[in-house]
């Protein structure tokens, strides 16, 4: 529940910022919670565990999400792109 609360707080904070582009550096567990919040809106523990086990990550990768201010919805554009690191 703590991880979910932290993910929700992070997303709420990001939506209030006035910048067009924001870089967030985080660990895999919180990233997967944020993805769970985007996909399920109100994820259950089982939803999070499904994302956690199904979405594998490399040690370093780029996940790109966008936020549509008009609809209030997040969108996942790229998941864990690590090919650009050589």
XYZ file of C-alpha atoms in Angstrom:
86
model
C 0.000 0.000 0.000
C 2.943 2.310 0.718
C 4.339 1.768 -2.778
C 0.952 2.563 -4.332
C 0.649 5.752 -2.272
C 4.157 6.839 -3.287
C 3.351 6.175 -6.952
C 0.143 8.194 -6.732
C 1.971 11.065 -5.035
C 4.667 11.020 -7.699
C 2.153 11.127 -10.537
C 0.127 13.899 -8.863
C 3.311 15.934 -8.418
C 4.359 15.434 -12.052
C 0.963 16.488 -13.412
C 1.216 19.829 -11.560
C 4.611 20.803 -12.937
C 4.650 23.504 -15.617
C 7.395 21.935 -17.757
C 6.871 20.244 -21.119
C 9.587 17.619 -20.563
C 10.577 16.046 -17.257
C 13.187 13.372 -16.608
C 12.476 11.041 -13.705
C 15.086 8.570 -12.483
C 13.748 5.719 -10.377
C 14.037 2.069 -9.463
C 12.109 -0.738 -11.141
C 9.592 -1.407 -8.357
C 8.233 2.151 -8.276
C 8.345 2.346 -12.082
C 6.205 -0.784 -12.284
C 3.785 0.705 -9.755
C 3.477 3.843 -11.881
C 2.829 1.649 -14.932
C 0.196 -0.235 -12.889
C -1.466 3.068 -12.026
C -1.507 4.063 -15.698
C -2.856 0.725 -16.916
C -5.366 -0.048 -14.153
C -6.032 3.444 -12.686
C -6.783 1.880 -9.287
C -4.651 -1.255 -9.263
C -5.140 -4.005 -6.739
C -2.184 -5.817 -5.228
C -2.741 -8.596 -7.758
C -2.733 -6.091 -10.645
C 0.628 -4.770 -9.469
C 2.054 -8.269 -9.087
C 0.902 -9.079 -12.628
C 2.719 -6.027 -13.998
C 5.736 -6.717 -11.795
C 6.162 -10.256 -13.112
C 5.115 -9.670 -16.750
C 7.042 -6.460 -17.514
C 10.717 -7.316 -17.404
C 13.343 -4.587 -17.262
C 17.025 -4.341 -17.990
C 19.281 -2.675 -15.453
C 19.100 0.636 -17.300
C 16.303 1.528 -19.683
C 14.152 4.383 -20.870
C 10.422 4.326 -20.303
C 8.611 7.263 -21.872
C 5.161 8.274 -20.648
C 3.093 11.282 -21.601
C 0.307 13.064 -19.769
C -2.671 14.544 -21.624
C -3.808 17.557 -19.612
C -7.120 17.728 -21.483
C -8.209 14.188 -20.635
C -6.185 13.731 -17.446
C -4.828 10.441 -18.812
C -1.310 9.053 -18.926
C -0.004 7.097 -21.926
C 2.938 4.700 -22.149
C 4.920 5.469 -25.314
C 8.089 3.393 -24.774
C 8.827 0.596 -22.326
C 12.374 -0.063 -21.074
C 14.284 0.868 -24.227
C 17.870 -0.148 -23.515
C 19.088 -0.600 -27.092
C 20.235 3.032 -27.240
C 22.880 2.362 -24.583
C 24.916 0.148 -26.925
